[in-house]
PDB file of C-alpha atoms in Angstrom:
ATOM      1  CA  TRP A   1      22.000  14.711 -22.437  1.00 75.00           C
ATOM      2  CA  ASP A   2      25.653  15.678 -23.147  1.00 81.00           C
ATOM      3  CA  ALA A   3      25.528  18.263 -20.257  1.00 82.00           C
ATOM      4  CA  VAL A   4      24.097  15.670 -17.798  1.00 84.00           C
ATOM      5  CA  LYS A   5      26.686  12.995 -18.636  1.00 83.00           C
ATOM      6  CA  HIS A   6      29.456  15.356 -17.817  1.00 82.00           C
ATOM      7  CA  CYS A   7      27.954  16.032 -14.305  1.00 87.00           C
ATOM      8  CA  THR A   8      29.873  14.663 -11.357  1.00 87.00           C
ATOM      9  CA  ARG A   9      27.865  12.591  -8.853  1.00 87.00           C
ATOM     10  CA  GLU A  10      27.866  15.493  -6.374  1.00 90.00           C
ATOM     11  CA  GLN A  11      26.220  17.742  -9.091  1.00 91.00           C
ATOM     12  CA  LEU A  12      23.664  15.066  -9.793  1.00 92.00           C
ATOM     13  CA  ALA A  13      22.863  15.073  -6.062  1.00 92.00           C
ATOM     14  CA  GLN A  14      22.401  18.823  -6.094  1.00 91.00           C
ATOM     15  CA  LEU A  15      20.141  18.866  -9.068  1.00 92.00           C
ATOM     16  CA  ILE A  16      18.040  16.117  -7.701  1.00 91.00           C
ATOM     17  CA  LEU A  17      17.679  17.948  -4.316  1.00 93.00           C
ATOM     18  CA  GLU A  18      16.521  20.998  -6.183  1.00 91.00           C
ATOM     19  CA  ARG A  19      13.816  19.188  -8.015  1.00 90.00           C
ATOM     20  CA  VAL A  20      12.701  17.557  -4.753  1.00 91.00           C
ATOM     21  CA  GLU A  21      12.237  21.116  -3.374  1.00 89.00           C
ATOM     22  CA  ASP A  22      10.405  22.084  -6.505  1.00 88.00           C
ATOM     23  CA  ALA A  23       7.952  19.093  -6.052  1.00 87.00           C
ATOM     24  CA  CYS A  24       6.558  20.792  -2.867  1.00 81.00           C
ATOM     25  CA  VAL A  25       6.605  17.688  -0.820  1.00 86.00           C
ATOM     26  CA  PRO A  26       5.669  18.103   2.905  1.00 85.00           C
ATOM     27  CA  GLN A  27       8.358  19.457   5.068  1.00 88.00           C
ATOM     28  CA  PRO A  28      10.095  16.831   7.227  1.00 88.00           C
ATOM     29  CA  THR A  29       8.297  16.668  10.599  1.00 85.00           C
ATOM     30  CA  ARG A  30      10.457  13.964  12.493  1.00 86.00           C
ATOM     31  CA  GLU A  31      14.117  15.112  11.968  1.00 88.00           C
ATOM     32  CA  ASP A  32      16.255  16.914   9.483  1.00 88.00           C
ATOM     33  CA  VAL A  33      19.823  17.479   8.466  1.00 90.00           C
ATOM     34  CA  SER A  34      21.645  20.358   6.929  1.00 92.00           C
ATOM     35  CA  LEU A  35      21.785  21.039   3.209  1.00 92.00           C
ATOM     36  CA  GLU A  36      25.545  20.066   3.105  1.00 92.00           C
ATOM     37  CA  GLU A  37      24.601  16.773   4.942  1.00 93.00           C
ATOM     38  CA  GLN A  38      21.763  16.123   2.473  1.00 94.00           C
ATOM     39  CA  GLU A  39      24.017  16.658  -0.586  1.00 94.00           C
ATOM     40  CA  GLU A  40      26.683  14.314   0.970  1.00 93.00           C
ATOM     41  CA  ALA A  41      24.160  11.638   1.802  1.00 93.00           C
ATOM     42  CA  LEU A  42      22.370  11.638  -1.566  1.00 93.00           C
ATOM     43  CA  PHE A  43      25.923  11.487  -3.247  1.00 91.00           C
ATOM     44  CA  GLN A  44      26.725   8.421  -1.241  1.00 91.00           C
ATOM     45  CA  HIS A  45      23.425   6.781  -2.417  1.00 92.00           C
ATOM     46  CA  ILE A  46      24.077   7.788  -6.014  1.00 90.00           C
ATOM     47  CA  PHE A  47      27.540   6.326  -5.672  1.00 89.00           C
ATOM     48  CA  GLU A  48      26.309   2.925  -4.294  1.00 88.00           C
ATOM     49  CA  ALA A  49      23.702   2.821  -6.971  1.00 87.00           C
ATOM     50  CA  HIS A  50      26.315   3.113  -9.700  1.00 88.00           C
ATOM     51  CA  ARG A  51      28.887   0.902  -8.204  1.00 84.00           C
ATOM     52  CA  ASP A  52      30.010  -1.765 -10.588  1.00 82.00           C
ATOM     53  CA  LYS A  53      27.383  -0.596 -13.204  1.00 82.00           C
ATOM     54  CA  PRO A  54      28.353   0.569 -16.752  1.00 81.00           C
ATOM     55  CA  PHE A  55      28.409   4.262 -17.525  1.00 83.00           C
ATOM     56  CA  PRO A  56      26.101   6.023 -17.459  1.00 81.00           C
ATOM     57  CA  GLY A  57      24.461   4.898 -14.319  1.00 84.00           C
ATOM     58  CA  VAL A  58      20.651   5.092 -13.467  1.00 86.00           C
ATOM     59  CA  TYR A  59      20.958   8.484 -11.809  1.00 86.00           C
ATOM     60  CA  TYR A  60      22.262  10.142 -14.971  1.00 90.00           C
ATOM     61  CA  LYS A  61      19.124   8.962 -16.724  1.00 90.00           C
ATOM     62  CA  ARG A  62      16.907   9.919 -13.884  1.00 86.00           C
ATOM     63  CA  THR A  63      18.392  13.452 -13.727  1.00 89.00           C
ATOM     64  CA  LEU A  64      17.834  14.073 -17.269  1.00 90.00           C
ATOM     65  CA  SER A  65      14.092  12.906 -16.849  1.00 89.00           C
ATOM     66  CA  TYR A  66      13.717  15.304 -13.857  1.00 88.00           C
ATOM     67  CA  LEU A  67      15.107  18.078 -15.851  1.00 87.00           C
ATOM     68  CA  LYS A  68      12.675  17.511 -18.706  1.00 89.00           C
ATOM     69  CA  ARG A  69       9.513  17.370 -16.540  1.00 88.00           C
ATOM     70  CA  PRO A  70       8.358  18.082 -13.000  1.00 89.00           C
ATOM     71  CA  MET A  71       9.212  15.437 -10.475  1.00 89.00           C
ATOM     72  CA  THR A  72       6.084  13.880  -8.981  1.00 91.00           C
ATOM     73  CA  VAL A  73       5.437  13.971  -5.169  1.00 91.00           C
ATOM     74  CA  GLY A  74       6.033  10.240  -5.099  1.00 92.00           C
ATOM     75  CA  GLU A  75       9.385  10.457  -6.815  1.00 93.00           C
ATOM     76  CA  ALA A  76      10.520  13.132  -4.769  1.00 93.00           C
ATOM     77  CA  LEU A  77       9.624  11.286  -1.507  1.00 95.00           C
ATOM     78  CA  ILE A  78      11.532   8.256  -2.775  1.00 94.00           C
ATOM     79  CA  GLU A  79      14.680  10.333  -3.353  1.00 94.00           C
ATOM     80  CA  ARG A  80      14.353  12.167  -0.125  1.00 95.00           C
ATOM     81  CA  SER A  81      13.790   8.892   1.731  1.00 96.00           C
ATOM     82  CA  ALA A  82      17.053   7.513   0.153  1.00 96.00           C
ATOM     83  CA  MET A  83      18.919  10.613   1.252  1.00 96.00           C
ATOM     84  CA  TYR A  84      17.689  10.498   4.812  1.00 95.00           C
ATOM     85  CA  THR A  85      18.525   6.908   5.073  1.00 96.00           C
ATOM     86  CA  LYS A  86      22.197   7.673   4.143  1.00 95.00           C
ATOM     87  CA  ALA A  87      22.038  10.690   6.482  1.00 94.00           C
ATOM     88  CA  LYS A  88      21.082   8.172   9.375  1.00 94.00           C
ATOM     89  CA  ALA A  89      17.821  10.133   9.873  1.00 94.00           C
ATOM     90  CA  TYR A  90      15.910   6.869   9.819  1.00 94.00           C
ATOM     91  CA  GLY A  91      12.591   8.058  11.239  1.00 93.00           C
ATOM     92  CA  GLN A  92      12.193  10.694   8.593  1.00 94.00           C
ATOM     93  CA  ALA A  93      13.305   8.296   5.982  1.00 95.00           C
ATOM     94  CA  ALA A  94      10.606   5.758   6.987  1.00 94.00           C
ATOM     95  CA  ASP A  95       7.947   8.519   7.000  1.00 93.00           C
ATOM     96  CA  ASP A  96       8.879   9.719   3.500  1.00 94.00           C
ATOM     97  CA  ALA A  97       8.931   6.033   2.152  1.00 94.00           C
ATOM     98  CA  ARG A  98       5.519   5.371   3.686  1.00 92.00           C
ATOM     99  CA  ASN A  99       4.044   8.475   1.950  1.00 92.00           C
ATOM    100  CA  ALA A 100       5.679   7.446  -1.193  1.00 93.00           C
ATOM    101  CA  VAL A 101       3.961   4.161  -1.028  1.00 93.00           C
ATOM    102  CA  ALA A 102       0.787   5.777  -0.251  1.00 91.00           C
ATOM    103  CA  PHE A 103       1.071   8.037  -3.331  1.00 91.00           C
ATOM    104  CA  PHE A 104       1.896   5.257  -5.771  1.00 91.00           C
ATOM    105  CA  GLU A 105      -0.670   2.729  -4.285  1.00 90.00           C
ATOM    106  CA  ARG A 106      -3.496   5.297  -4.510  1.00 89.00           C
ATOM    107  CA  ALA A 107      -2.533   6.197  -8.071  1.00 90.00           C
ATOM    108  CA  ARG A 108      -2.518   2.540  -9.045  1.00 88.00           C
ATOM    109  CA  LYS A 109      -5.809   1.903  -7.362  1.00 88.00           C
ATOM    110  CA  ASN A 110      -7.421   4.904  -9.077  1.00 89.00           C
ATOM    111  CA  MET A 111      -6.117   3.975 -12.591  1.00 89.00           C
ATOM    112  CA  ASN A 112      -7.401   0.516 -12.167  1.00 86.00           C
ATOM    113  CA  LYS A 113     -10.872   1.640 -11.117  1.00 85.00           C
ATOM    114  CA  SER A 114     -11.052   3.930 -14.203  1.00 85.00           C
ATOM    115  CA  GLY A 115      -9.901   1.172 -16.516  1.00 86.00           C
ATOM    116  CA  GLU A 116      -6.369   2.411 -17.094  1.00 86.00           C
ATOM    117  CA  SER A 117      -4.883  -0.956 -16.215  1.00 84.00           C
ATOM    118  CA  GLU A 118      -1.852  -0.458 -18.397  1.00 86.00           C
ATOM    119  CA  ARG A 119      -0.911   2.841 -16.864  1.00 85.00           C
ATOM    120  CA  ALA A 120      -1.389   1.301 -13.385  1.00 86.00           C
ATOM    121  CA  ALA A 121       1.028  -1.607 -14.361  1.00 88.00           C
ATOM    122  CA  ARG A 122       3.758   0.940 -15.318  1.00 87.00           C
ATOM    123  CA  LEU A 123       3.640   2.241 -11.800  1.00 90.00           C
ATOM    124  CA  ALA A 124       4.559  -1.168 -10.346  1.00 90.00           C
ATOM    125  CA  VAL A 125       8.344  -0.419 -10.590  1.00 91.00           C
ATOM    126  CA  PRO A 126       8.262   3.029  -8.777  1.00 93.00           C
ATOM    127  CA  THR A 127       5.862   1.462  -6.187  1.00 94.00           C
ATOM    128  CA  ALA A 128       8.310  -1.291  -5.564  1.00 93.00           C
ATOM    129  CA  GLU A 129      11.046   1.261  -5.132  1.00 95.00           C
ATOM    130  CA  ALA A 130       9.078   3.039  -2.589  1.00 96.00           C
ATOM    131  CA  TYR A 131       8.636  -0.229  -0.526  1.00 95.00           C
ATOM    132  CA  CYS A 132      12.391  -0.727  -0.928  1.00 95.00           C
ATOM    133  CA  ARG A 133      13.111   2.637   0.484  1.00 95.00           C
ATOM    134  CA  LEU A 134      10.993   1.700   3.398  1.00 96.00           C
ATOM    135  CA  ALA A 135      12.680  -1.521   3.919  1.00 96.00           C
ATOM    136  CA  GLU A 136      15.997   0.224   4.026  1.00 96.00           C
ATOM    137  CA  ALA A 137      14.846   2.846   6.615  1.00 96.00           C
ATOM    138  CA  HIS A 138      13.640  -0.014   8.895  1.00 95.00           C
ATOM    139  CA  ILE A 139      17.017  -1.742   8.606  1.00 94.00           C
ATOM    140  CA  ALA A 140      18.653   1.411   9.784  1.00 91.00           C
ATOM    141  CA  GLU A 141      21.994   0.330  11.576  1.00 89.00           C
ATOM    142  CA  VAL A 142      23.119  -1.941  14.286  1.00 85.00           C
ATOM    143  CA  ASP A 143      21.530  -1.287  17.742  1.00 85.00           C
ATOM    144  CA  HIS A 144      19.474   1.636  16.458  1.00 90.00           C
ATOM    145  CA  PRO A 145      16.172   1.700  18.133  1.00 89.00           C
ATOM    146  CA  LEU A 146      14.176   2.035  14.866  1.00 89.00           C
ATOM    147  CA  ARG A 147      15.811  -1.268  13.532  1.00 92.00           C
ATOM    148  CA  ARG A 148      12.913  -3.711  12.609  1.00 93.00           C
ATOM    149  CA  TRP A 149      13.858  -6.718  10.546  1.00 94.00           C
ATOM    150  CA  ASP A 150      10.194  -7.844  10.497  1.00 93.00           C
ATOM    151  CA  GLU A 151       8.957  -4.500   8.955  1.00 94.00           C
ATOM    152  CA  ALA A 152      11.869  -4.580   6.476  1.00 94.00           C
ATOM    153  CA  ALA A 153      10.882  -8.132   5.327  1.00 92.00           C
ATOM    154  CA  LYS A 154       7.227  -6.858   4.953  1.00 91.00           C
ATOM    155  CA  ALA A 155       8.371  -4.009   2.714  1.00 93.00           C
ATOM    156  CA  TYR A 156      10.736  -6.110   0.692  1.00 92.00           C
ATOM    157  CA  THR A 157       8.147  -8.780   0.194  1.00 89.00           C
ATOM    158  CA  LYS A 158       5.880  -6.166  -1.441  1.00 89.00           C
ATOM    159  CA  ALA A 159       8.798  -4.746  -3.575  1.00 91.00           C
ATOM    160  CA  VAL A 160       9.533  -8.278  -4.812  1.00 87.00           C
ATOM    161  CA  ASP A 161       5.964  -8.929  -5.675  1.00 85.00           C
ATOM    162  CA  LEU A 162       5.703  -5.791  -7.627  1.00 87.00           C
ATOM    163  CA  ASP A 163       9.073  -6.000  -9.377  1.00 87.00           C
ATOM    164  CA  PRO A 164      10.104  -9.687  -9.239  1.00 83.00           C
ATOM    165  CA  SER A 165      12.957  -9.309 -11.752  1.00 82.00           C
ATOM    166  CA  ASN A 166      14.909  -6.947  -9.404  1.00 87.00           C
ATOM    167  CA  GLY A 167      17.713  -8.910  -7.870  1.00 86.00           C
ATOM    168  CA  ALA A 168      18.538  -6.289  -5.223  1.00 90.00           C
ATOM    169  CA  TYR A 169      14.959  -6.662  -3.753  1.00 90.00           C
ATOM    170  CA  GLN A 170      15.207 -10.504  -3.701  1.00 88.00           C
ATOM    171  CA  THR A 171      18.561 -10.276  -1.897  1.00 90.00           C
ATOM    172  CA  GLY A 172      17.181  -7.724   0.627  1.00 91.00           C
ATOM    173  CA  LEU A 173      14.255 -10.031   1.324  1.00 89.00           C
ATOM    174  CA  ARG A 174      16.419 -12.961   1.792  1.00 88.00           C
ATOM    175  CA  GLU A 175      18.740 -11.109   4.075  1.00 91.00           C
ATOM    176  CA  ALA A 176      15.894  -9.667   6.124  1.00 90.00           C
ATOM    177  CA  GLY A 177      14.272 -13.205   6.351  1.00 87.00           C
ATOM    178  CA  GLU A 178      17.577 -14.622   7.569  1.00 88.00           C
ATOM    179  CA  GLN A 179      17.266 -12.392  10.683  1.00 90.00           C
ATOM    180  CA  LEU A 180      13.828 -13.752  11.643  1.00 86.00           C
ATOM    181  CA  SER A 181      12.776 -17.159  12.952  1.00 86.00           C
ATOM    182  CA  SER A 182      10.530 -19.217  10.607  1.00 80.00           C
ATOM    183  CA  GLU A 183       7.363 -18.432  12.716  1.00 82.00           C
ATOM    184  CA  ALA A 184       8.238 -14.643  12.546  1.00 85.00           C
ATOM    185  CA  MET A 185       8.650 -14.819   8.821  1.00 84.00           C
ATOM    186  CA  GLN A 186       5.266 -16.705   8.354  1.00 80.00           C
ATOM    187  CA  GLN A 187       3.665 -13.856  10.438  1.00 83.00           C
ATOM    188  CA  VAL A 188       5.218 -11.323   8.158  1.00 84.00           C
ATOM    189  CA  LEU A 189       3.789 -13.091   5.046  1.00 81.00           C
ATOM    190  CA  ARG A 190       0.315 -13.319   6.767  1.00 79.00           C
ATOM    191  CA  GLU A 191       0.290  -9.582   7.517  1.00 81.00           C
ATOM    192  CA  VAL A 192       1.504  -8.663   4.046  1.00 80.00           C
ATOM    193  CA  TYR A 193      -1.003 -10.696   2.056  1.00 72.00           C
ATOM    194  CA  ARG A 194      -3.922  -9.925   4.468  1.00 67.00           C
ATOM    195  CA  ASN A 195      -3.194  -6.332   3.800  1.00 56.00           C
ATOM    196  CA  GLU A 196      -3.724  -6.740   0.081  1.00 54.00           C
ATOM    197  CA  HIS A 197      -7.241  -6.316   0.967  1.00 45.00           C
ATOM    198  CA  ALA A 198      -6.791  -3.108   2.808  1.00 43.00           C
ATOM    199  CA  THR A 199      -9.331  -0.200   1.916  1.00 38.00           C
ATOM    200  CA  ASP A 200      -6.630   2.465   1.558  1.00 40.00           C
ATOM    201  CA  PRO A 201      -2.852   2.943   0.979  1.00 38.00           C
ATOM    202  CA  LEU A 202      -0.851   2.170   3.942  1.00 38.00           C
ATOM    203  CA  ILE A 203       0.018   5.554   5.173  1.00 35.00           C
ATOM    204  CA  GLU A 204       1.033   4.585   8.788  1.00 34.00           C
ATOM    205  CA  GLY A 205       2.665   1.395   8.127  1.00 34.00           C
ATOM    206  CA  LEU A 206       2.297  -1.979   6.635  1.00 32.00           C
ATOM    207  CA  THR A 207      -0.228  -3.352   9.051  1.00 32.00           C
ATOM    208  CA  THR A 208      -3.917  -2.129   8.829  1.00 29.00           C
ATOM    209  CA  ASP A 209      -7.349  -3.450   9.102  1.00 33.00           C
ATOM    210  CA  THR A 210      -8.891  -5.361   6.353  1.00 31.00           C
ATOM    211  CA  GLN A 211     -12.413  -4.867   4.850  1.00 36.00           C
ATOM    212  CA  ASP A 212     -13.958  -7.703   6.664  1.00 38.00           C
ATOM    213  CA  GLY A 213     -12.668  -6.721  10.142  1.00 41.00           C
ATOM    214  CA  GLY A 214      -9.303  -8.408   9.896  1.00 41.00           C
ATOM    215  CA  HIS A 215     -10.518 -11.902   9.145  1.00 40.00           C
ATOM    216  CA  ALA A 216      -9.182 -12.385   5.631  1.00 42.00           C
ATOM    217  CA  VAL A 217      -8.020 -15.926   5.072  1.00 46.00           C
ATOM    218  CA  VAL A 218      -4.331 -16.387   4.222  1.00 49.00           C
ATOM    219  CA  LEU A 219      -3.701 -19.905   2.849  1.00 63.00           C
ATOM    220  CA  ARG A 220      -0.335 -21.844   3.471  1.00 70.00           C
ATOM    221  CA  VAL A 221       0.321 -25.149   1.889  1.00 77.00           C
ATOM    222  CA  ASP A 222       2.362 -27.476   3.986  1.00 77.00           C
ATOM    223  CA  GLY A 223       3.481 -30.742   2.731  1.00 80.00           C
ATOM    224  CA  THR A 224       6.312 -33.375   2.682  1.00 83.00           C
ATOM    225  CA  VAL A 225       7.776 -34.983  -0.383  1.00 82.00           C
ATOM    226  CA  ARG A 226       9.589 -38.304   0.096  1.00 84.00           C
ATOM    227  CA  PHE A 227      12.440 -39.502  -2.156  1.00 84.00           C
ATOM    228  CA  THR A 228      13.469 -43.235  -2.327  1.00 85.00           C
ATOM    229  CA  ASN A 229      17.194 -44.010  -2.622  1.00 83.00           C
ATOM    230  CA  VAL A 230      18.268 -40.372  -2.297  1.00 82.00           C
ATOM    231  CA  PRO A 231      20.963 -39.666   0.430  1.00 82.00           C
ATOM    232  CA  VAL A 232      20.748 -36.363   2.222  1.00 77.00           C
ATOM    233  CA  LYS A 233      24.012 -35.108   0.706  1.00 78.00           C
ATOM    234  CA  LYS A 234      22.350 -35.309  -2.800  1.00 78.00           C
ATOM    235  CA  PHE A 235      19.737 -32.748  -1.724  1.00 78.00           C
ATOM    236  CA  SER A 236      22.052 -29.877  -2.552  1.00 79.00           C
ATOM    237  CA  ALA A 237      21.473 -26.104  -2.785  1.00 75.00           C
ATOM    238  CA  ALA A 238      20.609 -26.574  -6.349  1.00 78.00           C
ATOM    239  CA  ALA A 239      18.118 -29.254  -5.540  1.00 81.00           C
ATOM    240  CA  ARG A 240      16.456 -27.148  -2.991  1.00 80.00           C
ATOM    241  CA  ASP A 241      16.260 -24.257  -5.336  1.00 80.00           C
ATOM    242  CA  ALA A 242      14.767 -26.425  -8.056  1.00 84.00           C
ATOM    243  CA  LEU A 243      12.070 -27.813  -5.597  1.00 84.00           C
ATOM    244  CA  ARG A 244      11.151 -24.371  -4.657  1.00 83.00           C
ATOM    245  CA  THR A 245      11.001 -23.144  -8.108  1.00 85.00           C
ATOM    246  CA  ALA A 246       8.748 -26.108  -9.092  1.00 84.00           C
ATOM    247  CA  LEU A 247       6.358 -25.536  -5.974  1.00 84.00           C
ATOM    248  CA  ALA A 248       6.206 -21.760  -6.760  1.00 84.00           C
ATOM    249  CA  ALA A 249       5.449 -22.422 -10.501  1.00 84.00           C
ATOM    250  CA  ALA A 250       2.758 -24.835  -9.767  1.00 83.00           C
ATOM    251  CA  ALA A 251       1.006 -22.434  -7.408  1.00 82.00           C
ATOM    252  CA  GLY A 252       1.672 -19.457  -9.777  1.00 82.00           C
ATOM    253  CA  VAL A 253       3.334 -17.439  -6.990  1.00 80.00           C
ATOM    254  CA  ASN A 254       6.869 -15.932  -6.608  1.00 77.00           C
ATOM    255  CA  LYS A 255       9.487 -18.334  -5.663  1.00 76.00           C
ATOM    256  CA  LEU A 256      10.145 -16.458  -2.374  1.00 71.00           C
ATOM    257  CA  ARG A 257       6.776 -17.581  -1.026  1.00 76.00           C
ATOM    258  CA  ALA A 258       8.008 -21.269  -1.308  1.00 81.00           C
ATOM    259  CA  THR A 259      10.279 -22.371   1.653  1.00 80.00           C
ATOM    260  CA  ILE A 260      11.982 -25.496   2.592  1.00 79.00           C
ATOM    261  CA  GLU A 261      11.055 -26.118   6.246  1.00 76.00           C
ATOM    262  CA  ARG A 262      12.906 -29.370   7.259  1.00 78.00           C
ATOM    263  CA  VAL A 263      15.093 -32.020   5.601  1.00 80.00           C
ATOM    264  CA  ARG A 264      15.055 -35.494   7.340  1.00 83.00           C
ATOM    265  CA  PRO A 265      17.664 -38.070   6.219  1.00 83.00           C
ATOM    266  CA  PRO A 266      16.634 -41.573   5.419  1.00 85.00           C
ATOM    267  CA  SER A 267      16.157 -43.624   8.569  1.00 85.00           C
ATOM    268  CA  PRO A 268      13.865 -46.276   9.915  1.00 84.00           C
ATOM    269  CA  ALA A 269      11.549 -43.620  11.173  1.00 81.00           C
ATOM    270  CA  THR A 270      11.210 -42.382   7.602  1.00 81.00           C
ATOM    271  CA  GLN A 271      11.015 -45.759   6.006  1.00 84.00           C
ATOM    272  CA  ARG A 272      14.474 -45.199   4.548  1.00 84.00           C
ATOM    273  CA  LYS A 273      13.343 -42.289   2.344  1.00 86.00           C
ATOM    274  CA  LEU A 274      14.574 -38.658   2.239  1.00 85.00           C
ATOM    275  CA  CYS A 275      11.730 -36.453   3.613  1.00 86.00           C
ATOM    276  CA  VAL A 276      11.549 -32.809   2.519  1.00 85.00           C
ATOM    277  CA  SER A 277       9.021 -30.677   4.301  1.00 83.00           C
ATOM    278  CA  PHE A 278       7.981 -27.411   2.597  1.00 83.00           C
ATOM    279  CA  ALA A 279       5.477 -24.477   2.767  1.00 80.00           C
ATOM    280  CA  VAL A 280       4.066 -22.344  -0.013  1.00 82.00           C
ATOM    281  CA  VAL A 281       1.979 -19.284   0.968  1.00 78.00           C
ATOM    282  CA  VAL A 282      -0.695 -18.742  -1.569  1.00 73.00           C
ATOM    283  CA  ALA A 283      -2.498 -15.756   0.106  1.00 64.00           C
ATOM    284  CA  ASP A 284      -6.272 -16.286  -0.274  1.00 60.00           C
ATOM    285  CA  ASP A 285      -6.005 -18.282  -3.526  1.00 64.00           C
ATOM    286  CA  ALA A 286      -7.608 -21.683  -2.930  1.00 63.00           C
ATOM    287  CA  ALA A 287      -7.087 -22.798  -6.414  1.00 71.00           C
ATOM    288  CA  ALA A 288      -3.266 -22.192  -6.092  1.00 71.00           C
ATOM    289  CA  ALA A 289      -3.327 -24.640  -3.113  1.00 68.00           C
ATOM    290  CA  GLY A 290      -4.976 -27.228  -5.326  1.00 72.00           C
ATOM    291  CA  ARG A 291      -2.463 -26.747  -8.036  1.00 74.00           C
ATOM    292  CA  VAL A 292       0.343 -27.557  -5.681  1.00 74.00           C
ATOM    293  CA  ARG A 293      -1.442 -30.708  -4.559  1.00 69.00           C
ATOM    294  CA  ASP A 294      -1.940 -31.685  -8.172  1.00 71.00           C
ATOM    295  CA  ALA A 295       1.576 -31.040  -8.998  1.00 70.00           C
ATOM    296  CA  LEU A 296       2.989 -33.219  -6.225  1.00 66.00           C
ATOM    297  CA  HIS A 297       0.513 -36.027  -7.207  1.00 60.00           C
ATOM    298  CA  ALA A 298       1.645 -35.893 -10.846  1.00 58.00           C
ATOM    299  CA  ASP A 299       5.270 -36.308 -10.325  1.00 54.00           C
ATOM    300  CA  VAL A 300       7.555 -34.046  -8.180  1.00 49.00           C
ATOM    301  CA  ALA A 301      10.668 -35.816  -9.432  1.00 47.00           C
ATOM    302  CA  ALA A 302       9.884 -34.786 -12.976  1.00 46.00           C
ATOM    303  CA  ALA A 303       9.357 -31.127 -11.772  1.00 44.00           C
ATOM    304  CA  LEU A 304      12.778 -31.311 -10.201  1.00 44.00           C
ATOM    305  CA  GLY A 305      14.204 -32.482 -13.495  1.00 41.00           C
TER     306      GLY A 305
END
């Protein structure tokens, strides 16, 4: 550990790339960069991962782990995807991230089938990171032909579901969603939660057929809450967040699945009430939809505090 802690970030990048090579991952098929470019790109990724973080950063601990045991194929693909994204080889970065997703999703599926649910649960974090790498590859850079905000939003949605405490994934999803219309974002959510029923990990992307021929039902609860004697200026960002939190808690879903669709100020048309329209995506969970309804009937004001 003392030796690792004294490594520079450039040396960490070199050590990790050596372990990636030892993991026998498939050779890049779409594009590649020189070894010097790989080292510089991974150094940049490590530098950003450590920015404003206390020493030692996460990559010191990872490097120590990689030195103690062989790197799995999934881990190697995650690191190589991050490197290719920084090297602006976005197509190869996306390919590696997809294969990392497939590696971890298949492992989780097999563990759950064999009754090893605790081991499967521990793979949620690296699986989420694989989805994050896929999102970053799809974001690419301005005017790049591979930039796809919808695909980035799909990948970030999966990452947030798997690792909801990760603030970086939540920020990434919010920023990706801001690039999309409300209709486009709803389509993203429909595709993501439809694909939870997919028969195999998503090797070729985040859209695939479902077991029932693509007819899985995705439920979205749409509603409006009306507040008496509340001016629109009182419905602050904190109030919006509180309402989304209450709706998501009632449904038992992540807060990012609850959105404020429209706010109408008090007027004769609204019977002098503040009207807030919302949507909650509950996948195929009809019981969750019922819980949202019951919570609203109980007392939304109490839920808002």
